[in-house]
């Protein structure tokens, strides 16, 4: 599916209320669109308020300006869902960031801390804020956007890759704790995906050559689209995945075979 074609509705999401962090761009935006096309009400939470508003307006949802590194902002995003739509069923902990490839010994403390603050602590704060509302709804689903780099690292990403290993494992940790609450927690592990963030992964030296290298390392012969990843997130969030929890699902065209 191209980014411009309308998403095809998935079963098992109609009538649900979903919160998507980092929902204003890339994978998050594709997830917002697919959730809405599948009958869910969507709260778009993002640092970029204007883009969040545009995304929410597009799907008839609600926008919240939220920084996932702030416990107060995460609580406010959950409250916006419950106040606006009465309950919360689905949470996509998707906001994330990286830097350009940087040798491990040259990563600044600031960049290292910021990467973990958003990719790990931000996902945890979002999930922590949402658990009470999900329990009130009788259960629900959390999907964390991890990365293939959480399982297999590469040079230049000694902050990002470990942060995604932690994000992948956060999903498993939450899954074992909250299964008894009827809350399923899974992660997707995308390979390089055609979003704004891709520029960082390709680096500045020769992005076209880097892209070719990435593509040739993927058995299906192309990068992921945001829609590929959104499909996996929405499937894991849906009732169709009702017996799946603690799964880290590669969305990688066979990269990790
Ligand atoms: N693009 C890839 O190649 C790729 C591969 C694997 C995993 N991922 C992961 O997918 C997720 C989405 O990334 P994307 O590729 O769509 O990138 P993107 O840059 O298009 O979108 C990221 C979104 O997160 C938001 N965001 C950043 N920091 C935030 C914060 N502190 N609070 C709230 N929102 C914040 C940004 O404003 C942006 O809208 C990230 O977790 C990323 O690590 C991306």
Coordinates of C-alpha atoms and ligand atoms in Angstrom, one line a residue:
X1 CA 0.0 0.0 0.0
X2 CA 1.3 3.5 -0.8
X3 CA 1.2 6.2 1.8
X4 CA -1.4 8.0 -0.3
X5 CA -3.9 5.1 -0.6
X6 CA -6.6 4.8 2.0
X7 CA -5.8 2.2 4.8
X8 CA -7.9 -1.0 4.7
X9 CA -9.8 -1.6 8.0
X10 CA -8.5 -4.3 10.3
X11 CA -11.0 -6.4 12.3
X12 CA -11.0 -6.3 16.1
X13 CA -10.5 -2.6 16.6
X14 CA -14.0 -1.1 16.0
X15 CA -15.2 1.0 18.9
X16 CA -11.9 1.0 20.7
X17 CA -10.2 4.1 22.1
X18 CA -6.5 4.3 21.3
X19 CA -3.7 6.6 22.4
X20 CA -0.7 6.8 20.0
X21 CA 2.5 8.6 21.2
X22 CA 4.6 10.1 18.4
X23 CA 1.4 9.9 16.4
X24 CA 2.1 13.0 14.4
X25 CA 4.6 11.5 12.0
X26 CA 5.9 8.4 10.3
X27 CA 5.0 5.1 11.8
X28 CA 2.8 6.8 14.5
X29 CA 0.8 8.7 11.9
X30 CA 0.3 5.6 9.8
X31 CA -0.9 3.8 12.9
X32 CA -3.3 6.7 13.7
X33 CA -4.8 6.4 10.2
X34 CA -5.2 2.6 10.3
X35 CA -6.7 2.7 13.8
X36 CA -9.2 5.3 12.7
X37 CA -10.0 3.5 9.4
X38 CA -10.6 0.4 11.6
X39 CA -13.3 2.2 13.7
X40 CA -11.2 3.3 16.7
X41 CA -11.3 6.7 18.3
X42 CA -7.7 8.0 18.4
X43 CA -5.9 10.4 20.6
X44 CA -2.7 11.6 18.9
X45 CA 0.0 12.6 21.5
X46 CA 3.1 14.2 20.2
X47 CA 5.8 16.8 21.0
X48 CA 4.9 18.6 17.8
X49 CA 1.5 20.1 18.6
X50 CA 0.7 21.5 15.2
X51 CA 1.4 18.1 13.4
X52 CA -0.5 16.3 16.1
X53 CA -3.5 18.6 15.5
X54 CA -3.3 18.0 11.8
X55 CA -3.2 14.3 12.3
X56 CA -6.2 14.3 14.7
X57 CA -8.2 16.6 12.5
X58 CA -7.6 14.3 9.5
X59 CA -9.1 11.3 11.4
X60 CA -11.7 13.0 13.6
X61 CA -9.6 12.3 16.7
X62 CA -8.1 14.4 19.5
X63 CA -4.7 15.9 19.7
X64 CA -2.6 16.3 22.8
X65 CA 0.8 18.1 23.0
X66 CA 2.8 15.6 25.1
X67 CA 6.4 15.0 25.9
X68 CA 6.7 11.3 26.8
X69 CA 9.6 12.1 29.1
X70 CA 7.2 14.0 31.3
X71 CA 5.0 11.9 33.7
X72 CA 2.5 14.7 33.9
X73 CA 2.2 14.9 30.1
X74 CA 1.7 11.1 29.9
X75 CA -1.0 11.3 32.6
X76 CA -2.7 14.2 30.7
X77 CA -2.7 12.2 27.4
X78 CA -4.4 9.3 29.2
X79 CA -6.9 11.7 30.8
X80 CA -7.7 13.2 27.4
X81 CA -8.6 9.8 26.1
X82 CA -10.8 8.9 29.1
X83 CA -12.4 12.4 29.4
X84 CA -13.1 12.6 25.7
X85 CA -14.2 9.1 24.8
X86 CA -15.1 7.5 28.2
X87 CA -12.4 4.8 28.3
X88 CA -9.1 3.6 26.9
X89 CA -8.4 0.3 25.3
X90 CA -5.2 0.6 23.2
X91 CA -1.9 2.4 23.8
X92 CA 0.9 2.6 21.2
X93 CA 4.1 3.6 22.9
X94 CA 5.7 4.8 19.7
X95 CA 7.5 8.1 20.2
X96 CA 11.2 7.7 19.7
X97 CA 14.4 9.4 18.5
X98 CA 17.9 8.7 17.5
X99 CA 21.0 10.6 16.5
X100 CA 23.1 10.3 13.3
X101 CA 25.6 7.4 13.5
X102 CA 28.2 8.2 16.1
X103 CA 31.1 6.2 17.4
X104 CA 30.3 4.9 20.8
X105 CA 33.1 6.8 22.5
X106 CA 32.0 10.1 20.9
X107 CA 28.3 10.0 21.9
X108 CA 27.6 12.8 24.2
X109 CA 26.1 12.2 27.6
X110 CA 23.3 14.5 26.6
X111 CA 22.5 12.4 23.5
X112 CA 22.8 9.1 25.4
X113 CA 20.4 10.3 28.1
X114 CA 17.9 11.9 25.7
X115 CA 17.8 8.6 23.7
X116 CA 17.0 6.6 26.8
X117 CA 14.7 9.2 28.2
X118 CA 12.4 9.0 25.2
X119 CA 12.8 5.5 23.9
X120 CA 12.8 3.7 27.3
X121 CA 11.6 5.9 30.1
X122 CA 9.0 7.5 27.8
X123 CA 7.5 4.2 26.9
X124 CA 7.5 3.1 30.5
X125 CA 5.9 6.4 31.6
X126 CA 3.2 6.1 29.0
X127 CA 2.4 2.6 29.9
X128 CA 2.5 3.4 33.6
X129 CA 0.1 6.2 33.1
X130 CA -2.3 4.0 31.1
X131 CA -2.5 0.8 33.2
X132 CA -5.2 2.1 35.5
X133 CA -7.4 3.2 32.6
X134 CA -6.8 -0.1 30.8
X135 CA -7.8 -2.0 33.9
X136 CA -10.9 0.2 34.3
X137 CA -11.8 -0.8 30.7
X138 CA -11.5 -4.5 31.7
X139 CA -8.2 -5.0 29.9
X140 CA -6.5 -3.7 26.8
X141 CA -3.4 -3.8 24.7
X142 CA -0.1 -1.9 24.8
X143 CA 2.2 -2.0 21.8
X144 CA 5.7 -0.7 22.1
X145 CA 7.7 0.4 19.0
X146 CA 11.0 -1.3 19.5
X147 CA 13.5 -2.1 16.7
X148 CA 15.4 -4.8 15.0
X149 CA 18.4 -2.9 16.4
X150 CA 17.1 -4.0 19.8
X151 CA 18.1 -7.6 18.9
X152 CA 20.9 -7.0 16.4
X153 CA 23.1 -3.9 16.7
X154 CA 25.3 -2.1 14.1
X155 CA 28.2 0.4 14.4
X156 CA 27.2 4.0 15.2
X157 CA 24.2 3.2 17.4
X158 CA 25.6 2.5 20.9
X159 CA 22.8 4.6 22.4
X160 CA 19.9 3.8 20.2
X161 CA 20.3 0.0 19.8
X162 CA 20.6 -0.6 23.6
X163 CA 17.6 1.7 24.2
X164 CA 15.6 -0.4 21.8
X165 CA 16.8 -3.6 23.4
X166 CA 15.4 -2.1 26.6
X167 CA 12.1 -1.1 24.9
X168 CA 11.7 -4.6 23.5
X169 CA 12.3 -6.0 26.9
X170 CA 10.0 -3.5 28.6
X171 CA 7.2 -5.0 26.6
X172 CA 8.0 -8.4 27.8
X173 CA 8.4 -7.2 31.4
X174 CA 5.0 -5.4 31.3
X175 CA 3.4 -8.5 29.6
X176 CA 4.3 -10.8 32.5
X177 CA 3.1 -8.4 35.1
X178 CA -0.2 -7.4 33.6
X179 CA -1.5 -10.6 31.9
X180 CA -3.6 -11.1 35.0
X181 CA -5.2 -7.7 34.4
X182 CA -6.2 -8.7 30.9
X183 CA -3.6 -6.3 29.5
X184 CA -1.6 -7.7 26.6
X185 CA 1.8 -6.0 25.9
X186 CA 3.7 -6.6 22.7
X187 CA 6.4 -4.9 20.7
X188 CA 7.1 -4.5 17.0
X189 CA 10.7 -4.5 15.9
X190 CA 10.9 -2.7 12.5
X191 CA 13.8 -2.7 10.2
X192 CA 14.8 0.7 8.6
X193 CA 11.5 2.4 7.7
X194 CA 10.9 5.2 5.2
X195 CA 10.1 8.0 7.7
X196 CA 11.7 11.3 8.7
X197 CA 13.9 9.3 11.1
X198 CA 15.5 7.3 8.3
X199 CA 17.8 10.2 7.4
X200 CA 19.5 9.6 10.8
X201 CA 20.0 5.9 10.1
X202 CA 21.4 6.5 6.7
X203 CA 24.0 9.0 7.9
X204 CA 25.4 12.0 6.1
X205 CA 28.3 10.4 4.2
X206 CA 26.5 8.8 1.3
X207 CA 22.9 8.3 2.1
X208 CA 22.0 6.8 -1.3
X209 CA 24.7 4.1 -0.9
X210 CA 23.7 3.5 2.7
X211 CA 20.1 3.0 1.6
X212 CA 21.2 0.5 -1.1
X213 CA 23.2 -1.4 1.5
X214 CA 20.2 -1.5 3.8
X215 CA 17.9 -2.7 1.0
X216 CA 20.3 -5.4 -0.1
X217 CA 20.5 -6.8 3.4
X218 CA 16.7 -7.3 3.5
X219 CA 15.5 -10.5 1.9
X220 CA 12.3 -8.9 0.6
X221 CA 14.5 -6.3 -1.1
X222 CA 13.1 -3.0 0.2
X223 CA 12.8 -0.9 3.4
X224 CA 9.7 -1.0 5.5
X225 CA 7.0 1.5 4.9
X226 CA 5.2 3.2 7.8
X227 CA 2.1 1.3 6.8
X228 CA 3.9 -2.1 7.1
X229 CA 4.7 -1.3 10.7
X230 CA 1.3 0.3 11.4
X231 CA -0.3 -3.0 10.2
X232 CA 1.7 -5.0 12.7
X233 CA 1.0 -2.5 15.6
X234 CA -2.7 -2.5 14.9
X235 CA -2.9 -6.3 14.5
X236 CA -1.2 -6.7 17.9
X237 CA -3.5 -4.1 19.4
X238 CA -6.6 -5.8 18.0
X239 CA -8.8 -8.6 19.3
X240 CA -7.4 -10.8 16.5
X241 CA -4.2 -11.0 18.6
X242 CA -6.1 -11.9 21.9
X243 CA -3.7 -14.7 22.8
X244 CA -0.5 -12.9 22.0
X245 CA 1.4 -11.2 24.8
X246 CA 5.2 -10.6 25.3
X247 CA 5.9 -11.0 21.6
X248 CA 8.5 -8.9 19.9
X249 CA 7.4 -9.1 16.3
X250 CA 10.1 -8.3 13.6
X251 CA 8.7 -6.2 10.8
X252 CA 11.8 -6.5 8.8
X253 CA 11.3 -8.2 5.4
X254 CA 13.2 -11.2 6.7
X255 CA 16.3 -9.2 7.9
X256 CA 16.5 -11.1 11.1
X257 CA 16.2 -14.6 9.6
Ligands
LIG1 N1 12.3 4.8 10.9 C1 12.9 3.7 11.2 O1 13.8 3.3 10.4 C2 12.6 3.0 12.5 C3 13.1 1.7 12.6 C4 12.8 1.0 13.8 C5 12.1 1.6 14.8 N2 11.7 2.9 14.6 C6 11.0 3.5 15.8 O2 9.7 3.9 15.3 C7 9.2 4.9 16.1 C8 8.6 6.0 15.3 O3 9.6 6.6 14.5 P1 9.4 7.1 13.0 O4 10.4 6.4 12.2 O5 8.0 7.2 12.7 O6 10.0 8.6 13.2 P2 9.4 10.1 13.0 O7 10.6 10.9 13.3 O8 8.7 10.2 11.7 O9 8.3 10.1 14.2 C9 8.7 10.2 15.5 C10 7.6 11.0 16.2 O10 7.9 11.0 17.6 C11 7.7 12.3 18.1 N3 8.5 12.5 19.4 C12 9.8 12.5 19.5 N4 10.2 12.7 20.8 C13 9.0 12.8 21.4 C14 8.7 13.0 22.8 N5 9.7 13.2 23.7 N6 7.4 13.0 23.2 C15 6.4 12.9 22.3 N7 6.6 12.7 21.0 C16 7.9 12.7 20.6 C17 8.2 13.2 17.0 O11 7.7 14.6 17.2 C18 7.6 12.5 15.8 O12 6.3 12.9 15.5 C19 10.3 5.4 17.0 O13 10.2 4.8 18.3 C20 11.5 4.8 16.3 O14 12.6 4.6 17.1 C21 11.9 3.6 13.5

